[in-house]
Coordinates of C-alpha atoms in Angstrom, one line a residue:
M15 CA 88.6 117.8 78.2
R16 CA 87.1 114.4 78.7
N17 CA 86.4 112.2 75.8
A18 CA 83.0 110.8 74.9
G19 CA 83.8 107.4 76.5
D20 CA 84.0 109.0 79.8
R21 CA 80.6 110.3 80.0
A22 CA 79.5 107.7 82.6
A23 CA 82.4 108.8 85.0
P24 CA 81.1 109.9 88.5
A25 CA 80.6 113.5 89.0
L26 CA 83.6 115.3 90.7
R27 CA 83.7 115.8 94.5
F28 CA 85.9 118.2 96.6
G29 CA 86.6 117.9 100.3
L30 CA 88.7 118.6 103.4
H31 CA 90.8 116.0 105.3
Y32 CA 91.4 117.5 108.6
L33 CA 94.0 116.1 111.0
P34 CA 93.0 116.0 114.7
Q35 CA 96.6 117.3 115.7
T36 CA 95.0 118.7 118.9
A37 CA 93.1 117.9 122.0
D38 CA 90.4 120.3 121.0
A39 CA 87.5 118.4 119.3
E40 CA 85.7 121.7 118.6
D41 CA 88.4 122.7 116.3
S42 CA 87.6 119.8 114.0
V43 CA 84.0 120.4 114.4
A44 CA 84.5 124.0 113.1
A45 CA 86.6 122.9 110.3
W46 CA 84.1 120.4 109.1
Q47 CA 81.1 122.8 109.5
R48 CA 82.9 125.4 107.5
A49 CA 83.7 123.0 104.7
E50 CA 80.1 122.0 104.5
S51 CA 78.9 125.5 104.5
L52 CA 81.3 126.3 101.6
G53 CA 79.5 123.4 99.5
L54 CA 82.2 120.7 99.8
E55 CA 80.9 117.2 99.5
W56 CA 83.4 115.4 101.6
C57 CA 85.1 115.5 105.0
S58 CA 87.4 113.1 106.7
V59 CA 89.4 112.5 109.8
H60 CA 92.8 110.8 110.2
D61 CA 92.9 107.5 112.0
G62 CA 96.6 107.4 113.1
M63 CA 97.0 106.6 116.8
R64 CA 99.7 109.5 117.1
S65 CA 100.3 112.9 115.8
S66 CA 102.5 113.2 112.8
E67 CA 104.4 115.8 114.8
G68 CA 105.7 113.3 117.4
P69 CA 104.7 110.7 120.0
D70 CA 104.2 113.4 122.7
A71 CA 102.1 115.8 120.6
P72 CA 98.2 115.6 121.3
S73 CA 96.2 113.8 118.7
L74 CA 92.6 112.6 119.1
H75 CA 91.5 109.3 118.2
G76 CA 89.9 109.6 114.7
L77 CA 87.2 106.7 114.9
S78 CA 86.3 108.0 118.3
L79 CA 85.8 111.7 117.2
L80 CA 84.0 110.6 113.9
P81 CA 80.6 110.3 115.6
L82 CA 80.8 113.8 116.9
L83 CA 81.7 115.2 113.6
A84 CA 78.9 113.3 111.9
A85 CA 76.4 114.5 114.4
R86 CA 77.4 118.1 114.0
T87 CA 77.2 118.2 110.1
T88 CA 74.3 117.4 107.8
T89 CA 75.2 117.1 104.1
V90 CA 79.1 116.1 103.8
R91 CA 80.1 112.6 103.3
C92 CA 81.7 111.5 106.6
G93 CA 85.2 109.8 106.0
I94 CA 88.1 108.4 107.9
L95 CA 91.4 107.7 106.2
V96 CA 92.1 105.0 107.1
V97 CA 91.5 102.5 109.7
G98 CA 94.4 100.1 110.1
V99 CA 93.5 96.3 110.0
T100 CA 95.6 95.8 113.1
Y101 CA 93.8 98.3 115.3
Q102 CA 90.9 96.0 116.2
S103 CA 88.9 93.1 114.8
P104 CA 87.0 93.6 111.6
A105 CA 83.7 92.5 113.5
V106 CA 84.2 95.2 116.0
L107 CA 85.0 97.8 113.3
A108 CA 82.0 96.6 111.3
K109 CA 79.7 97.3 114.3
A110 CA 81.4 100.7 114.8
A111 CA 80.9 101.5 111.2
A112 CA 77.3 100.5 111.2
T113 CA 76.7 102.7 114.4
I114 CA 78.4 105.7 112.7
D115 CA 76.4 105.3 109.7
H116 CA 73.3 105.6 111.6
V117 CA 74.5 108.8 113.6
S118 CA 75.3 110.4 110.2
Q119 CA 72.1 109.3 108.7
G120 CA 73.8 107.3 106.0
R121 CA 76.9 109.3 105.2
L122 CA 79.8 107.2 106.4
D123 CA 82.6 106.3 104.0
L124 CA 84.9 103.9 105.7
G125 CA 88.6 104.1 104.8
F126 CA 90.4 100.9 105.4
G127 CA 94.1 99.7 104.9
A128 CA 97.0 97.6 106.1
A129 CA 98.5 100.3 108.6
G130 CA 102.3 100.9 108.1
F131 CA 104.0 102.5 111.1
A132 CA 105.7 99.8 113.1
L133 CA 106.7 101.9 116.1
E134 CA 103.2 102.9 116.8
H135 CA 102.3 99.3 117.2
E136 CA 105.3 98.6 119.5
W137 CA 104.2 101.6 121.7
L138 CA 100.7 100.3 121.8
G139 CA 101.6 96.6 122.3
L140 CA 99.9 95.5 119.0
G141 CA 101.2 92.9 116.8
F142 CA 102.7 94.1 113.5
P143 CA 102.9 91.4 111.1
E144 CA 105.0 91.5 107.8
T145 CA 103.4 93.4 104.9
G146 CA 102.2 90.4 103.0
T147 CA 100.4 89.0 106.0
R148 CA 98.7 92.3 106.7
L149 CA 97.6 92.4 103.3
D150 CA 96.1 89.1 103.7
M151 CA 94.3 90.2 106.7
V152 CA 92.9 93.2 104.8
D153 CA 91.4 90.7 102.3
E154 CA 89.9 88.7 105.0
A155 CA 88.7 91.7 107.1
L156 CA 86.8 93.1 104.0
Q157 CA 84.9 90.0 103.5
V158 CA 84.1 89.8 107.4
M159 CA 82.6 93.3 107.2
R160 CA 80.8 92.9 104.0
T161 CA 79.3 89.6 105.4
L162 CA 78.2 91.2 108.7
W163 CA 76.7 94.2 106.9
T164 CA 74.5 92.0 104.5
V165 CA 73.4 88.8 106.1
P166 CA 71.2 88.0 109.2
R167 CA 73.9 85.7 110.6
A168 CA 77.4 85.5 109.4
D169 CA 79.8 82.7 109.2
F170 CA 83.4 83.1 108.0
E171 CA 86.6 80.7 108.5
G172 CA 89.8 82.5 107.5
R173 CA 93.3 82.0 108.3
H174 CA 93.3 85.4 110.4
F175 CA 89.6 85.9 111.4
R176 CA 86.5 83.9 112.0
L177 CA 82.8 84.3 112.7
A178 CA 80.5 81.8 113.9
D179 CA 76.7 82.4 113.5
A180 CA 77.4 86.1 114.2
P181 CA 74.6 88.4 114.4
M182 CA 74.7 92.2 113.6
S183 CA 71.7 94.4 114.0
P184 CA 71.1 97.1 113.0
K185 CA 72.7 96.9 109.6
P186 CA 74.2 100.2 108.2
L187 CA 71.5 102.5 106.8
Q188 CA 73.4 102.6 103.3
P189 CA 72.5 99.5 101.3
R190 CA 76.2 99.3 100.4
L191 CA 78.3 101.0 102.9
P192 CA 81.3 102.7 100.8
V193 CA 84.6 101.3 101.7
W194 CA 87.8 103.1 100.6
I195 CA 91.3 101.4 100.4
G196 CA 94.3 103.7 100.9
G197 CA 97.8 103.1 99.3
G198 CA 99.6 102.3 96.1
G199 CA 100.8 98.9 96.1
E200 CA 100.2 97.8 92.4
K201 CA 100.0 94.1 93.1
R202 CA 98.0 93.6 96.4
T203 CA 96.7 96.9 97.5
L204 CA 95.2 97.9 94.1
R205 CA 93.9 94.4 93.6
A206 CA 91.9 94.5 96.9
V207 CA 90.6 97.9 95.7
A208 CA 89.3 96.4 92.6
Q209 CA 87.9 93.2 94.4
Y210 CA 86.2 94.9 97.4
A211 CA 86.3 98.6 97.5
D212 CA 84.3 101.6 96.3
G213 CA 86.9 104.1 96.4
W214 CA 90.7 104.4 96.2
N215 CA 92.5 106.9 98.3
Y216 CA 96.0 108.1 97.5
V217 CA 98.2 111.2 97.6
L218 CA 98.9 113.7 94.8
V219 CA 102.0 112.0 93.1
E220 CA 103.7 112.8 89.6
Q221 CA 101.6 112.3 86.8
D222 CA 103.5 109.5 85.3
V223 CA 103.5 107.6 88.6
Y224 CA 99.6 108.1 89.2
R225 CA 98.9 107.0 85.5
R226 CA 100.8 103.9 86.1
K227 CA 99.0 103.1 89.2
A228 CA 95.5 104.0 87.8
A229 CA 96.3 101.6 84.8
A230 CA 97.2 98.8 87.3
L231 CA 93.8 99.4 89.1
D232 CA 92.0 99.1 85.8
R233 CA 93.7 95.9 85.1
H234 CA 92.7 94.4 88.3
C235 CA 89.0 95.7 87.7
H236 CA 88.9 94.0 84.3
R237 CA 90.1 90.7 85.9
F238 CA 87.2 90.8 88.5
G239 CA 84.7 91.8 85.8
R240 CA 84.3 95.3 87.2
D241 CA 83.8 98.5 85.4
P242 CA 86.6 100.8 86.5
R243 CA 84.4 103.8 86.6
E244 CA 82.5 102.1 89.5
I245 CA 85.5 103.2 91.8
R246 CA 85.9 106.6 93.0
R247 CA 89.6 107.8 92.8
Q248 CA 90.6 110.4 95.4
V249 CA 93.8 112.3 95.9
L250 CA 95.0 114.3 99.0
V251 CA 96.3 117.7 98.1
D252 CA 98.5 120.0 100.3
A253 CA 98.3 123.5 99.5
V254 CA 98.4 127.1 101.1
L255 CA 96.5 129.5 98.9
G256 CA 96.3 133.1 98.6
E257 CA 95.1 135.9 96.3
T258 CA 98.8 136.3 95.4
V259 CA 102.0 134.2 96.0
A260 CA 103.1 136.6 98.6
D261 CA 99.9 136.4 100.4
A262 CA 100.2 132.6 100.6
L263 CA 103.9 132.8 101.7
D264 CA 102.9 135.2 104.5
R265 CA 100.6 132.5 105.9
L266 CA 102.8 129.4 105.4
P267 CA 103.0 127.5 108.6
P268 CA 106.2 125.6 109.6
A269 CA 106.6 122.4 107.6
K270 CA 105.0 119.5 109.5
G271 CA 102.4 116.7 109.1
L272 CA 101.9 115.1 105.6
E273 CA 104.3 117.4 104.0
K274 CA 107.0 115.0 105.3
N275 CA 107.7 111.4 104.3
T276 CA 105.4 109.4 106.4
D277 CA 105.6 105.7 106.8
H278 CA 104.6 103.9 103.7
W279 CA 103.3 107.0 101.7
P280 CA 105.2 109.1 99.3
R281 CA 105.8 112.7 100.1
V282 CA 102.8 115.1 99.4
P283 CA 104.1 118.1 97.6
R284 CA 102.8 121.4 99.1
L285 CA 101.8 124.1 96.6
V286 CA 102.2 127.7 98.0
G287 CA 100.5 130.0 95.5
T288 CA 97.3 131.1 94.0
P289 CA 94.3 129.3 93.1
G290 CA 95.0 129.4 89.5
E291 CA 98.4 127.6 89.9
L292 CA 96.5 124.7 91.8
I293 CA 94.0 124.5 89.2
D294 CA 96.9 124.1 86.5
L295 CA 98.4 121.5 88.9
L296 CA 95.3 119.6 89.2
S297 CA 93.6 119.8 85.9
P298 CA 95.7 117.2 84.3
Y299 CA 94.5 114.6 86.7
L300 CA 91.1 114.9 85.4
D301 CA 92.1 113.0 82.4
L302 CA 93.9 110.4 84.7
G303 CA 90.5 109.5 86.1
V304 CA 90.6 111.4 89.4
T305 CA 87.1 112.0 90.9
D306 CA 87.8 113.4 94.3
F307 CA 90.2 116.2 95.3
V308 CA 90.6 116.5 98.9
L309 CA 92.6 119.2 100.7
I310 CA 94.7 118.4 103.7
G311 CA 94.1 120.7 106.7
Q312 CA 95.4 120.9 110.3
P313 CA 95.5 123.2 113.1
P314 CA 95.8 126.2 113.0
F315 CA 92.6 126.1 110.7
D316 CA 93.6 127.8 107.4
E317 CA 90.1 129.2 106.4
R318 CA 91.5 131.3 103.6
T319 CA 92.9 128.4 101.8
L320 CA 89.6 126.3 102.2
G321 CA 87.6 129.2 101.0
L322 CA 89.8 129.7 98.0
F323 CA 89.7 126.0 97.1
A324 CA 86.0 125.8 97.5
R325 CA 85.0 129.0 95.7
E326 CA 87.7 129.1 92.7
V327 CA 89.6 125.7 92.4
A328 CA 86.4 123.5 92.7
P329 CA 84.3 125.4 90.2
A330 CA 87.0 125.6 87.7
L331 CA 87.8 122.0 87.8
R332 CA 84.0 121.1 87.4
A333 CA 84.1 123.5 84.3
C334 CA 87.0 121.5 82.9
R335 CA 84.7 118.4 83.1
G336 CA 81.6 120.2 81.7
E337 CA 79.9 120.3 85.0
G338 CA 79.6 124.0 85.5
G339 CA 81.5 127.2 85.7
R340 CA 83.3 129.1 88.3
G341 CA 81.3 129.9 91.4

């Protein structure tokens, strides 16, 4: 399915993005541990300050929960999707990320973005600048964090952030801590991905839409002299799987969470069906450059779907890429 020019593309990864839509931290721990035991390579947590089910529904703070999840796992990459630039200073976030990288023994992947929910900022008393300003802040914040992670003493003078002979020790364990940027803005967001990031996180959209955005990212990479294949490309997948369609329909939970239109993200279509149907849906995205397929999960934990995703969907897609057969 891949052509010869794509042989240097990174190997596929599969994972779980589990929303902390509960006050029970052990629920998230159990989901991450099960994903790891199934051989998935990635787990991540949501960093929104509220539940997608409403302002009064319980939802743990992702950045605070992440060290626990990192400490209770051993092999999966430990991600967060995505920390908004408005939530705290980039210097504080850089320190937190370096600490979590140590807790995880060098497994942190930091998702970062411009934030997008104005009402949440109003609730919490946070400033919410216009979109262009927030994107400018993202550019500066990424420079601040990279500088703090790499030099003994950091100086930075920007419009929004500044450092003055700032120390940071210890540095992250990883020589280059991977940063992911979430979003699909073709002019500014994808430019920032090409300039600063190691991964691009987005949702599963129609093939033509994804193709257009991937091409925009490639163009930005060429402008900055980067090989587009240096950047991992991740899509979030919403699915309820069963051995039969009837089995999946019987376990279909009420529509909630990322199935709805949320802030600045498109609708995530939910597939309710068999692993074969999900394989058919996802396989064309291999030729569009996707390297990471991540299943969305939330309480109550759907172990059946996760198991079928890991045991049937992942091996089949790896086979499409010549990386091995079904497991």
